[in-house]
XYZ file of C-alpha atoms in Angstrom:
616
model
C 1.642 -21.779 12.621
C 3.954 -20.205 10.127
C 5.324 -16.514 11.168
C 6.626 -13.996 9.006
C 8.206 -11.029 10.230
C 8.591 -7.459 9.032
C 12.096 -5.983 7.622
C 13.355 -2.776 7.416
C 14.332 -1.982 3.663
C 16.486 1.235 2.860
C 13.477 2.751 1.814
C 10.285 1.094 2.262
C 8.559 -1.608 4.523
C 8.989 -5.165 3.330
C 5.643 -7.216 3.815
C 5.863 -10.556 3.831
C 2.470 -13.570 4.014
C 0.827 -13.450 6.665
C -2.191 -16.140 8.374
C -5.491 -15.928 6.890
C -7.586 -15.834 9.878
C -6.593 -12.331 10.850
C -8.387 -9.096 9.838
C -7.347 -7.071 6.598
C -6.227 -3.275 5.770
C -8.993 -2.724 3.431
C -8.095 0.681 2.395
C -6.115 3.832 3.713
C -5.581 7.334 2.441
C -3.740 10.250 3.020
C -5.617 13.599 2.431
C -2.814 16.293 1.970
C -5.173 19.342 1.666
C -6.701 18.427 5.036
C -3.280 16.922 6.868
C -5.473 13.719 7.807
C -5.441 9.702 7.564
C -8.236 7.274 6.239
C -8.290 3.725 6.872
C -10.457 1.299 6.902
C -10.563 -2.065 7.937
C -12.478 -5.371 7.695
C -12.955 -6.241 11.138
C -12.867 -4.283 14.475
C -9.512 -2.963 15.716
C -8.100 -1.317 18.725
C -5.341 1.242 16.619
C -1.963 1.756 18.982
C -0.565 5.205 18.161
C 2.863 6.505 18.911
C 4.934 9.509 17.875
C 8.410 8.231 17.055
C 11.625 10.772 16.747
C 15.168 11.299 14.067
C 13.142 11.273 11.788
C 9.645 12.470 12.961
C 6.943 9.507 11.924
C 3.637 8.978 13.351
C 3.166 4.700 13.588
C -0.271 3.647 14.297
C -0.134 -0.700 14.591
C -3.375 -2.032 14.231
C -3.227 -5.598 16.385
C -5.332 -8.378 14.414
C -4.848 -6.408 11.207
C -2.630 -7.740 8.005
C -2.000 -5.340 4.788
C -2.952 -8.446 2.618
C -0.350 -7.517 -0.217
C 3.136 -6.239 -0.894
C 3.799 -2.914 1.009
C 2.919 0.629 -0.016
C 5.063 4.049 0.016
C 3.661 6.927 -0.667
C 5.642 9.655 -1.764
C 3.256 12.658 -0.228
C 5.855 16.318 -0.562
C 5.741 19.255 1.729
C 6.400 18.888 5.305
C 4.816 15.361 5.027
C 7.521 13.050 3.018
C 5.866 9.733 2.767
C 2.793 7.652 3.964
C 3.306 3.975 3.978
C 1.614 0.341 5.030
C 3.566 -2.665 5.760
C 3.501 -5.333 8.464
C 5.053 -4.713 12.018
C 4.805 -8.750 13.042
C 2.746 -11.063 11.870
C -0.795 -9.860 13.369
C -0.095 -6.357 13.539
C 0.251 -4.071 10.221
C 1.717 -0.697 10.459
C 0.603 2.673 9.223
C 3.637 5.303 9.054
C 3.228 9.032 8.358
C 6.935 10.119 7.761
C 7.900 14.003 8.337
C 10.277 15.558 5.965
C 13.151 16.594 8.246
C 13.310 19.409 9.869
C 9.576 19.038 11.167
C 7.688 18.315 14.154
C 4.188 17.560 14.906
C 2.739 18.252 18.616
C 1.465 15.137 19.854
C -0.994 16.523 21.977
C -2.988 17.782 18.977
C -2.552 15.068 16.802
C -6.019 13.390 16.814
C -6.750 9.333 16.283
C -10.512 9.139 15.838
C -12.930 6.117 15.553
C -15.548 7.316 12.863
C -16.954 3.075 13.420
C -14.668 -0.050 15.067
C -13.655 -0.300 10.743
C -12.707 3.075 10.164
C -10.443 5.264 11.654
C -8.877 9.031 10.553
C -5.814 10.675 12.156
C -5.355 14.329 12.050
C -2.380 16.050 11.875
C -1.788 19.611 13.121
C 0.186 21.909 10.844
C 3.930 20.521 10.584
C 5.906 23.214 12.657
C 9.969 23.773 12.363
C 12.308 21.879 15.049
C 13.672 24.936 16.919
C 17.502 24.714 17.432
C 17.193 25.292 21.250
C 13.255 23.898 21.790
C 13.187 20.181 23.605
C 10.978 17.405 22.149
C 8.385 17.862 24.444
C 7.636 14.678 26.317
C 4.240 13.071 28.000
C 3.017 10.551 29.687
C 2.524 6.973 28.485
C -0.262 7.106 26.039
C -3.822 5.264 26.700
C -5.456 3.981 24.135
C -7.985 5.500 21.595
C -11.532 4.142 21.125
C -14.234 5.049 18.923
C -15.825 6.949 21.268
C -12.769 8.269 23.212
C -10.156 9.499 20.817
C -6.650 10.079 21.935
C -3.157 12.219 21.441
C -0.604 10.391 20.252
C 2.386 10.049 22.510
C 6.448 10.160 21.795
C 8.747 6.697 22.181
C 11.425 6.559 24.045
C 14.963 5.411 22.405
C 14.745 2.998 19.472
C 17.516 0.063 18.185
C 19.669 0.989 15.384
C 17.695 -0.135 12.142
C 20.071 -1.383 10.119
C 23.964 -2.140 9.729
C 26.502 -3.749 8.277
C 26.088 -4.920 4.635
C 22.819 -5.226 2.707
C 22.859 -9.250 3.016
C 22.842 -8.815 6.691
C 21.024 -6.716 8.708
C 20.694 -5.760 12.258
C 16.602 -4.373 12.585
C 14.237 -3.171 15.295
C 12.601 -6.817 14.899
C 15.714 -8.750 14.838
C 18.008 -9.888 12.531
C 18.004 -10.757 8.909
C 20.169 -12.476 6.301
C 19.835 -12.585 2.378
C 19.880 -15.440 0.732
C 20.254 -16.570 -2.919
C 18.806 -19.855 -2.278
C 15.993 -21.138 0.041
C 15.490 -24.289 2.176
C 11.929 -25.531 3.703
C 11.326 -23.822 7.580
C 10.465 -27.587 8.765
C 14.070 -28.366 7.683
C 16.010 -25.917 9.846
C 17.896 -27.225 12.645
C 19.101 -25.762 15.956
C 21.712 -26.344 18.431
C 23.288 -25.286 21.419
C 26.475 -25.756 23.055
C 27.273 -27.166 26.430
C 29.054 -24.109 27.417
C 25.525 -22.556 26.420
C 27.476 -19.798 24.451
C 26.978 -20.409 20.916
C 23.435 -21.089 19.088
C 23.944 -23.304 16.050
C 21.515 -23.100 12.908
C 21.658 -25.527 10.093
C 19.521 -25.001 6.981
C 19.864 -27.847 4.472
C 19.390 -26.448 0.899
C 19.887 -22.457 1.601
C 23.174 -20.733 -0.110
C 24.721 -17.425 1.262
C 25.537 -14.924 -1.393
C 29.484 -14.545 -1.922
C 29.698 -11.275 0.470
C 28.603 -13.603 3.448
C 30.864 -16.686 3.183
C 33.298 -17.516 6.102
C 32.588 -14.397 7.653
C 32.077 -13.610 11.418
C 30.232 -10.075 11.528
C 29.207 -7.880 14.929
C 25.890 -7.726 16.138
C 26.424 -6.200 19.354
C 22.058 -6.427 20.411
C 19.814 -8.629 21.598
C 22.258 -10.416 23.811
C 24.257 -11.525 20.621
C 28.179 -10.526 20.153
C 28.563 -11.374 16.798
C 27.127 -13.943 13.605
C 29.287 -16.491 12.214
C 28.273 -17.571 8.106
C 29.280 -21.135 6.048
C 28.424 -22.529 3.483
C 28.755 -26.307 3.519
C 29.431 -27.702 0.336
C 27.311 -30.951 0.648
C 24.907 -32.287 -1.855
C 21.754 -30.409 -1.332
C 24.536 -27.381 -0.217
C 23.459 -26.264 3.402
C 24.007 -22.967 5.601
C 25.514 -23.283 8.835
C 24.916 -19.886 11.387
C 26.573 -19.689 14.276
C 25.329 -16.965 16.879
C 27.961 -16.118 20.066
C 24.911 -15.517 22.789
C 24.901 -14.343 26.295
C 24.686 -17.494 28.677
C 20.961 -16.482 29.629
C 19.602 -15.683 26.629
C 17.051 -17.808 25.729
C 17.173 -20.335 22.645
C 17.077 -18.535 18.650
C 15.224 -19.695 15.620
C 14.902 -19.045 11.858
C 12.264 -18.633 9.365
C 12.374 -18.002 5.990
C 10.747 -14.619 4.428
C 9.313 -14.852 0.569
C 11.819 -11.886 0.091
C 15.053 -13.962 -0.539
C 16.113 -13.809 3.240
C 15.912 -15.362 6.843
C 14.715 -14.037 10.446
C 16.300 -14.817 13.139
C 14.605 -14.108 16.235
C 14.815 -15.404 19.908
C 12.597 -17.679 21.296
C 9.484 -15.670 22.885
C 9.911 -12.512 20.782
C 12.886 -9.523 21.802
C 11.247 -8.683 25.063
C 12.949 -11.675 25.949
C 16.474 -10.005 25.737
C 15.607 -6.687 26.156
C 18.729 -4.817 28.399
C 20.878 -9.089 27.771
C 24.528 -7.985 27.597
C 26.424 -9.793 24.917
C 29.234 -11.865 26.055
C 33.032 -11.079 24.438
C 33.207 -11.406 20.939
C 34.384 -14.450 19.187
C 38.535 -14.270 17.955
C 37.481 -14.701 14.740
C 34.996 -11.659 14.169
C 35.875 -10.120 11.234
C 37.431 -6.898 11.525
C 37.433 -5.648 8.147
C 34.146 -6.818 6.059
C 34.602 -6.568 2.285
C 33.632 -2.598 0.856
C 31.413 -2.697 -1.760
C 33.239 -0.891 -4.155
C 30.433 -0.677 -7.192
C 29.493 3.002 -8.095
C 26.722 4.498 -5.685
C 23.454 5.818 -7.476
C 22.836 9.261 -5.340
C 20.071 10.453 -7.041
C 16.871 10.193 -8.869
C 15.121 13.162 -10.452
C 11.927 14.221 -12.700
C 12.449 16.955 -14.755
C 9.542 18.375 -16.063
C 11.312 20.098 -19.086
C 11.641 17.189 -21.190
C 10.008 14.219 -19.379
C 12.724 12.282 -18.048
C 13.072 10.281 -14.722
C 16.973 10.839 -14.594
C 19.224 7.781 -12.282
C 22.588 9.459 -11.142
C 25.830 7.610 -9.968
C 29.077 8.198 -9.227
C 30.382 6.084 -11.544
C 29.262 4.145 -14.623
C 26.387 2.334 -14.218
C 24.393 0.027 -16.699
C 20.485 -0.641 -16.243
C 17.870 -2.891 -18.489
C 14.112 -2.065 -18.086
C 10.796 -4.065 -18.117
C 7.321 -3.031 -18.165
C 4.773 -4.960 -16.835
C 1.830 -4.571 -18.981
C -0.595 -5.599 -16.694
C 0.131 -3.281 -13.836
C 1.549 -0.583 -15.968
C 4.814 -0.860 -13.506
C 8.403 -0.123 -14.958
C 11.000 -1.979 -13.627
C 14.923 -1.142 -13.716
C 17.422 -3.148 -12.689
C 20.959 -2.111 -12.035
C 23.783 -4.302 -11.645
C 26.884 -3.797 -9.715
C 25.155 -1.044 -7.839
C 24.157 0.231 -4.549
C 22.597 3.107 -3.249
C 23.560 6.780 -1.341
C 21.887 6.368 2.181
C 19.937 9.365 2.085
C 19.228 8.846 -1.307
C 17.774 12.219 -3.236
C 14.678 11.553 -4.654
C 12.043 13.520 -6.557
C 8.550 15.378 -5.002
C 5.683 13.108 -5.691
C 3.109 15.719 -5.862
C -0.918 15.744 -6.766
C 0.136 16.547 -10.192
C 3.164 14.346 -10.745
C 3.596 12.301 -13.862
C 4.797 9.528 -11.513
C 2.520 7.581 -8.967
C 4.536 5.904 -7.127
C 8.468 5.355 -6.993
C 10.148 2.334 -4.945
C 13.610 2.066 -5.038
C 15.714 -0.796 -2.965
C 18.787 -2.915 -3.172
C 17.925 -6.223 -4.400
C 21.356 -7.546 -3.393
C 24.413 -6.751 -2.412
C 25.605 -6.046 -6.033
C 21.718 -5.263 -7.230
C 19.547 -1.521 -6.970
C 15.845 -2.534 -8.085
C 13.630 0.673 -9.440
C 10.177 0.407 -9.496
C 7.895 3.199 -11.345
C 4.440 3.167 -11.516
C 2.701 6.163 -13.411
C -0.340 8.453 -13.302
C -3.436 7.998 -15.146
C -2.747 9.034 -18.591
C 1.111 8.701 -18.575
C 2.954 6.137 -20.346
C 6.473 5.313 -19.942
C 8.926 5.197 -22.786
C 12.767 3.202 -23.398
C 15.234 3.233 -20.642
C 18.286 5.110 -22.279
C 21.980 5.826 -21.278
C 22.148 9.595 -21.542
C 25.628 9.349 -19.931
C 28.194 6.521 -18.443
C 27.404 7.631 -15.031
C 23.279 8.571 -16.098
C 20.372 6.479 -16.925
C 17.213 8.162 -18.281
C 13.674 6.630 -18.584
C 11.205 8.414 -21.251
C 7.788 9.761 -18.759
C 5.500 11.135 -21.657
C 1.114 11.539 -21.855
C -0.313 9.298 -23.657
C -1.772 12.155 -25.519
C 1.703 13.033 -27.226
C 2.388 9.212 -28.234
C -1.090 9.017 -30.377
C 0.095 7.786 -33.622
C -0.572 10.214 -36.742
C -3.756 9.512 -38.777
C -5.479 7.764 -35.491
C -8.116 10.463 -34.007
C -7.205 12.182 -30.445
C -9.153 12.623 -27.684
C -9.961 16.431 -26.926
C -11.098 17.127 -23.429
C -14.114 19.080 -23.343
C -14.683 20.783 -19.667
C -17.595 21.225 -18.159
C -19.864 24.146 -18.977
C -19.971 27.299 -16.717
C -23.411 26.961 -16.923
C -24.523 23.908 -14.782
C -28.150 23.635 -16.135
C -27.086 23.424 -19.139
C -26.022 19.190 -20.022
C -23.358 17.853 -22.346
C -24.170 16.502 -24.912
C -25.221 12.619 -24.535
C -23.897 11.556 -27.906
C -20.217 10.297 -28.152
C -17.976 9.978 -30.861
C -18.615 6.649 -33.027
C -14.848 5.855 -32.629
C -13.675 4.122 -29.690
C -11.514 6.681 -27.306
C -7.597 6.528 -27.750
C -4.881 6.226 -25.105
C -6.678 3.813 -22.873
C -3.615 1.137 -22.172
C -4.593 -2.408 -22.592
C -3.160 -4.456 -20.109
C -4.493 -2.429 -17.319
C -7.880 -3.594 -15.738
C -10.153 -0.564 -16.730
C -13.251 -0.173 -14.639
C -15.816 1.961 -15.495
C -17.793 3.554 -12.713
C -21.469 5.114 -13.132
C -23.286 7.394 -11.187
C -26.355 7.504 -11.443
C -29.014 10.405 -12.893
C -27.901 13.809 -12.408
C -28.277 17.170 -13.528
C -31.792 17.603 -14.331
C -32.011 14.238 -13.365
C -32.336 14.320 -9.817
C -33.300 10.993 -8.995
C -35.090 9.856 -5.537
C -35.947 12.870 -3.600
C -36.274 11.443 0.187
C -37.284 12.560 4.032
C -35.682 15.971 4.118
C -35.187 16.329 0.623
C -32.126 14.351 -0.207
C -31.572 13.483 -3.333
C -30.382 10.575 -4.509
C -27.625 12.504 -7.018
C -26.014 14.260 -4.201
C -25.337 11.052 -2.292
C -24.081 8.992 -5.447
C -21.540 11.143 -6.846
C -19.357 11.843 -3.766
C -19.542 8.082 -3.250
C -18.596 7.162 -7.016
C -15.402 9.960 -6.991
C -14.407 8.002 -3.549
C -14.294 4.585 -5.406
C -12.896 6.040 -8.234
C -9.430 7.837 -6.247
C -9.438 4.620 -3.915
C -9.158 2.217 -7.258
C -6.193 4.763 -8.615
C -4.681 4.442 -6.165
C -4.088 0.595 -6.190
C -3.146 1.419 -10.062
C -6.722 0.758 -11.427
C -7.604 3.124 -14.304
C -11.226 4.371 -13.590
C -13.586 5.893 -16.311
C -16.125 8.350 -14.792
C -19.665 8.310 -16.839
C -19.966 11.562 -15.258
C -17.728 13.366 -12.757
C -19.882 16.570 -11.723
C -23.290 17.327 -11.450
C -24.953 16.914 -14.961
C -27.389 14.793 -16.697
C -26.420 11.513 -19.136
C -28.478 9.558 -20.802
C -28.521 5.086 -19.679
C -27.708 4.902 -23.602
C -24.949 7.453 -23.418
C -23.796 5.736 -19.796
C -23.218 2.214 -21.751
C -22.126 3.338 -24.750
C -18.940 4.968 -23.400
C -18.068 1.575 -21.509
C -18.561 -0.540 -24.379
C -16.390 2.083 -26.565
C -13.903 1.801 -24.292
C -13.675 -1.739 -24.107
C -14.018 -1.612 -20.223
C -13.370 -4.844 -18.194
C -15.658 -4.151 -14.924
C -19.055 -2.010 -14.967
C -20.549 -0.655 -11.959
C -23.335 1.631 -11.107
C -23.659 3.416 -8.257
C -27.375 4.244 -6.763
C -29.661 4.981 -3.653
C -32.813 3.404 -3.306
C -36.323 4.748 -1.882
C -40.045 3.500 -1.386
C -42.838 5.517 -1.556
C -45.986 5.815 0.858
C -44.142 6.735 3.784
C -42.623 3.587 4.987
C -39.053 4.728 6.405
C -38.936 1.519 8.085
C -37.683 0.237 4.955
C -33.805 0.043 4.749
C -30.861 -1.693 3.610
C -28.418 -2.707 0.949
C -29.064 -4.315 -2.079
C -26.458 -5.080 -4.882
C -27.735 -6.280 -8.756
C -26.704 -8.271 -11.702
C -28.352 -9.090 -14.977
C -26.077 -12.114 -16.120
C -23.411 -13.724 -14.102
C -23.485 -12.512 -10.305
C -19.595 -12.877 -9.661
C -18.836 -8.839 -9.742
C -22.141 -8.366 -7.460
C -21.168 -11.288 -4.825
C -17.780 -9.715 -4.460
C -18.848 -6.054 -4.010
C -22.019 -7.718 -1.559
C -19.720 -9.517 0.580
C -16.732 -6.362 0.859
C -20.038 -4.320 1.938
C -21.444 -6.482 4.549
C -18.355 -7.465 6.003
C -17.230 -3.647 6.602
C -20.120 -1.580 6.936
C -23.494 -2.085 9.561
C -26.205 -2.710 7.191
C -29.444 -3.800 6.650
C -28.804 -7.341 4.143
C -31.465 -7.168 1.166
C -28.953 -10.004 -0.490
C -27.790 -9.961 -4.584
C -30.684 -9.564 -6.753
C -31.528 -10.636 -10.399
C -32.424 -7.940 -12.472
C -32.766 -5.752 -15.975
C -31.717 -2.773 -15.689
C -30.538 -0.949 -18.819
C -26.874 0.065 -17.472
C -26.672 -4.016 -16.817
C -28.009 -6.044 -19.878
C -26.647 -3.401 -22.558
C -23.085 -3.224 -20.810
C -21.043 -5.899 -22.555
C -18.758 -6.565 -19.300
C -19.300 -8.055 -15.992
C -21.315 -5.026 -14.252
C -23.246 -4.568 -11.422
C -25.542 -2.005 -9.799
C -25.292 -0.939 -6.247
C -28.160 0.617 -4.277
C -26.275 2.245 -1.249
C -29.541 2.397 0.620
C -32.697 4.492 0.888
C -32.507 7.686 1.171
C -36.240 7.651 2.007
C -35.052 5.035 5.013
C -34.857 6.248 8.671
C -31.933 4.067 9.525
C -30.099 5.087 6.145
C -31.339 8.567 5.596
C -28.777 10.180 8.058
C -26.083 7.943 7.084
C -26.427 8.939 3.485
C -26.130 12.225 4.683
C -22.929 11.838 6.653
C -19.547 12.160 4.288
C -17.697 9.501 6.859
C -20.285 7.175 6.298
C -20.500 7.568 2.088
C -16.656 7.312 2.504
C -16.771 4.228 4.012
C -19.818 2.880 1.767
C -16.898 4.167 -1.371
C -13.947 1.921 0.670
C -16.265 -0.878 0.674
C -17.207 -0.770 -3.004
C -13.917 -0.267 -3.954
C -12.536 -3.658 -2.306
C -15.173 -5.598 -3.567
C -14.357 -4.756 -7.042
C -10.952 -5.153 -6.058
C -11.501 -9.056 -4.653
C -13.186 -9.693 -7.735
C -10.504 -8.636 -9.985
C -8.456 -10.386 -7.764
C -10.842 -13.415 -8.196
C -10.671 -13.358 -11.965
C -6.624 -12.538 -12.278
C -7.728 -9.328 -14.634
């Protein structure tokens, strides 16, 4: 079995693959306005919650669980500073809510609670100052929530340094790591220890240190290790040789390679096995004096709102290039002879920020990588050197770049009047700004407005159920950087012409509708899911599958049919019937907003595994 092990990166979590046969992070989400935590997984889990000081961060691990992608930070503002997801070891992933500084949570009313063995929510009390003179107050050991038994979170006790020394070598809570510029196979590593049973000897045939790490012998002081000695042997493939100085009963060390340019080390049976080992004397030839990076130090990134810039500050002259990925809409910049300000200042993320996400990290010792991904309905433009020492990247609306001549789009808001409907017509020419290159789905709820569609047992109506569910998907798919077209977002009636005509105007690449289902004559022993398709069934497999794999349902299978929405949509598209609302079983469900949110997770993923599937 291949392991891969979790880093910790200057600013975010570092994921790296992990073994298929564990269960997957489906979704999370942090809800500012209500201080809480949605997440959602594919199979059961058993969350482990702790409250974790310097600086204040909530960690839930979910055992069994793996984020199934590269890890997420979430720049949230306020007294919360950050959500993100990574991977704590290779069957656990990691869900970290991050207090600015300066604030405090009491872990006695923080609240982990099981809304179904898939989908949990934490809720945060109201961040409160540290007082200069008030203690951390501290608990017992924590016991662990269930579904049915939800519990406080708990403080940790003293944690291991996280990082040190140079960026190419790191001393972590999960052991240590190297950077490499050149990888070997993890079948091909070699280990050996001395007679004296003081030294661990690694071998990898085909790896290459970077230049920093050559014939150097730096401290590592944990973990029953004194100190790491680096070479380079210059054979033909090259090879790495690393030499650890251990305590005579620690147990043996071994190596795997990460798909982030690096190596773990780790001892044999995980660090429990030399938790409290006292490293023996350092080796004569430590290194007292490491090379100083002496390349300027970027200390700041900020967003000013006065003329749309995303502004990179140094301390010296710096140089950047940028790239932008057109299929993810993600701006890269990459910065040579670099490194960055540990804290480094970085701008507010808010609701209404230009900028969705930010990830900044140090490639390499000499590298500072800067990733920018926008909001809906921003577009980035040239990366420019506003000063030797400054590097500015253009953040405009893609309402402000429409070329003259070409016809804008003019938002028209809803009427004050609710009865009254807009009009079901659109405009004959296709709408401007939407940014090929970026999967565009188009999500439909159905009916609506005078519309109400199926009325069932206590007067539901199918409308009300829908639309919360279809503005879940919709946030969910933003915020994996999917741009989402509403066919209506509020409570108002369209026409199935006026529904298909604004996909196929907008040359949309996915097509789903979202609707409940009912039967008359009083049977409300009739429930269940049932997904549609009028051509090929791919879309409606993959959101059938997420569904049943996630959510308790009744299984009416993938069904064949014409609906309007589906053979006049001129993209894959699919219809979803949530379930009945004239259903006993589904009736109450429908009702409950946990429940349509996790219906709205599961949609959401499918469409996600089938864009996935098709490499949109």
């Amino acid at each position: 079995m291949r392991f891969h092990w979790l880093l910790i990166s200057i600013l975010s979590t570092l994921l790296f693959a992990l073994p298929a046969q564990a269960g997957k992070l489906l979704f999370w989400r942090f809800e500012t306005n209500q201080n809480r935590l949605t997440f959602t997984t594919d199979s059961r889990v058993q969350p482990r919650a702790q409250l974790i000081a310097n600086p204040t961060r909530i960690v839930l691990d979910l055992p069994g669980i793996t984020l199934g992608r590269p890890s997420v930070d979430q720049s949230i503002g306020g007294a919360i500073r950050s959500v993100r997801a990574g991977q704590f070891d290779s069957q656990t992933a990691r869900l970290v809510i991050e207090l600015a500084p300066g604030y405090t949570v009491d872990p006695t009313q923080v609240k982990v609670r099981g809304l179904s063995p898939t989908q949990w929510t934490v809720e945060l009390p109201t961040p409160q100052r540290i007082g200069s003179s008030t203690p951390t107050p501290r608990t017992p050991p924590p016991s662990l929530p269930s579904p049915n038994n939800p519990g406080p979170l708990r403080p940790l006790g003293p944690t291991p340094p996280s990082s040190r020394q140079s960026n190419d070598f790191q001393v972590t809570r999960n052991g240590l790591f190297v950077r490499l510029d050149s990888m070997g196979e993890n079948k091909d590593i070699q280990a050996e220890r001395s007679e004296d049973q003081q030294t661990i000897a690694l071998t990898l045939p085909g790896a290459v240190l970077p230049k920093s790490l050559v014939d150097q012998t730096l401290p590592v002081n944990e973990y029953g290790v004194s100190d790491l000695k680096f070479e380079q042997i210059q054979t033909s493939p090259p090879a790495v040789r690393l030499t650890l100085r251990v305590a005579k009963d620690s147990p043996g060390w071994q190596a795997y390679y990460s798909r982030l340019g690096g190596l773990v080390l780790l001892p044999r049976g995980g660090l429990s096995q030399v938790e409290g080992l006292k490293p023996p004397a350092p080796s004569p030839e430590l290194t007292v004096k490491p090379t100083q990076n002496q390349n300027p130090t970027i200390s700041a990134i900020q967003l000013t709102n006065n003329n749309g810039q995303l502004v990179i500050q140094a301390d010296g002259p710096i140089q950047g290039t940028g790239n932008l990925d057109r299929r993810t809409g993600v701006y890269e910049i990459r910065i040579p002879q670099a490194q960055l300000a540990e804290p480094l200042q970085g701008p507010q993320l808010g609701r209404n920020s230009p900028i969705y996400k930010l990830q900044v990290r140090q490639a390499d010792a000499e590298t500072v990588v800067i990733m920018v991904q926008p909001s809906l309905g921003i577009r980035f433009g040239g990366l420019s050197q506003t000063s030797q020492q400054t590097l500015s990247l253009e953040v405009r609306s893609l309402q402000a770049v429409t070329p003259p001549g070409n016809p804008s789009t003019i938002p028209v808001p809803l009427p004050s009047n609710p009865s009254f409907p807009p009009p079901d017509s659109f405009p004959t020419n296709p709408p401007t700004g939407t940014p090929r290159g970026r999967v565009l789905v188009v999500i439909d709820p159905g009916h609506g407005g005078k519309d109400p569609g199926a009325v069932g047992l206590g007067g539901l109506q199918e409308k009300d159920v829908i639309l919360p569910i279809s503005l879940d998907v919709t946030q969910m798919l933003k915020q994996q950087g999917i741009e989402v077209m509403l066919t209506r977002n509020a409570d108002y009636f369209v026409s199935l012409q006026g529904r298909t005509d604004m996909a196929n105007r907008a040359r949309a690449d996915i097509f789903v509708s979202i609707h409940a289902n009912a039967v008359g004559g009083g049977r409300s022993n009739i429930n269940g899911l049932e997904v549609f398709y009028a051509g090929n069934r791919e879309l409606a497999d993959a959101i059938h599958r997420s569904i049943m794999r996630s959510i308790n349902v009744r299984d009416r299978g993938v069904k064949q049919a014409r609906f309007y929405v589906l053979r006049n949509s001129r993209m894959p598209s699919s219809l979803v019937e949530v379930g009945f609302v004239t259903g006993a079983e589904d009736n109450p469900r429908l009702r409950d907003p946990a429940y349509r949110r996790q219906m709205a997770s599961a949609i959401a993923q499918g469409i996600l595994d089938y864009i996935q599937q098709k490499r949109l």
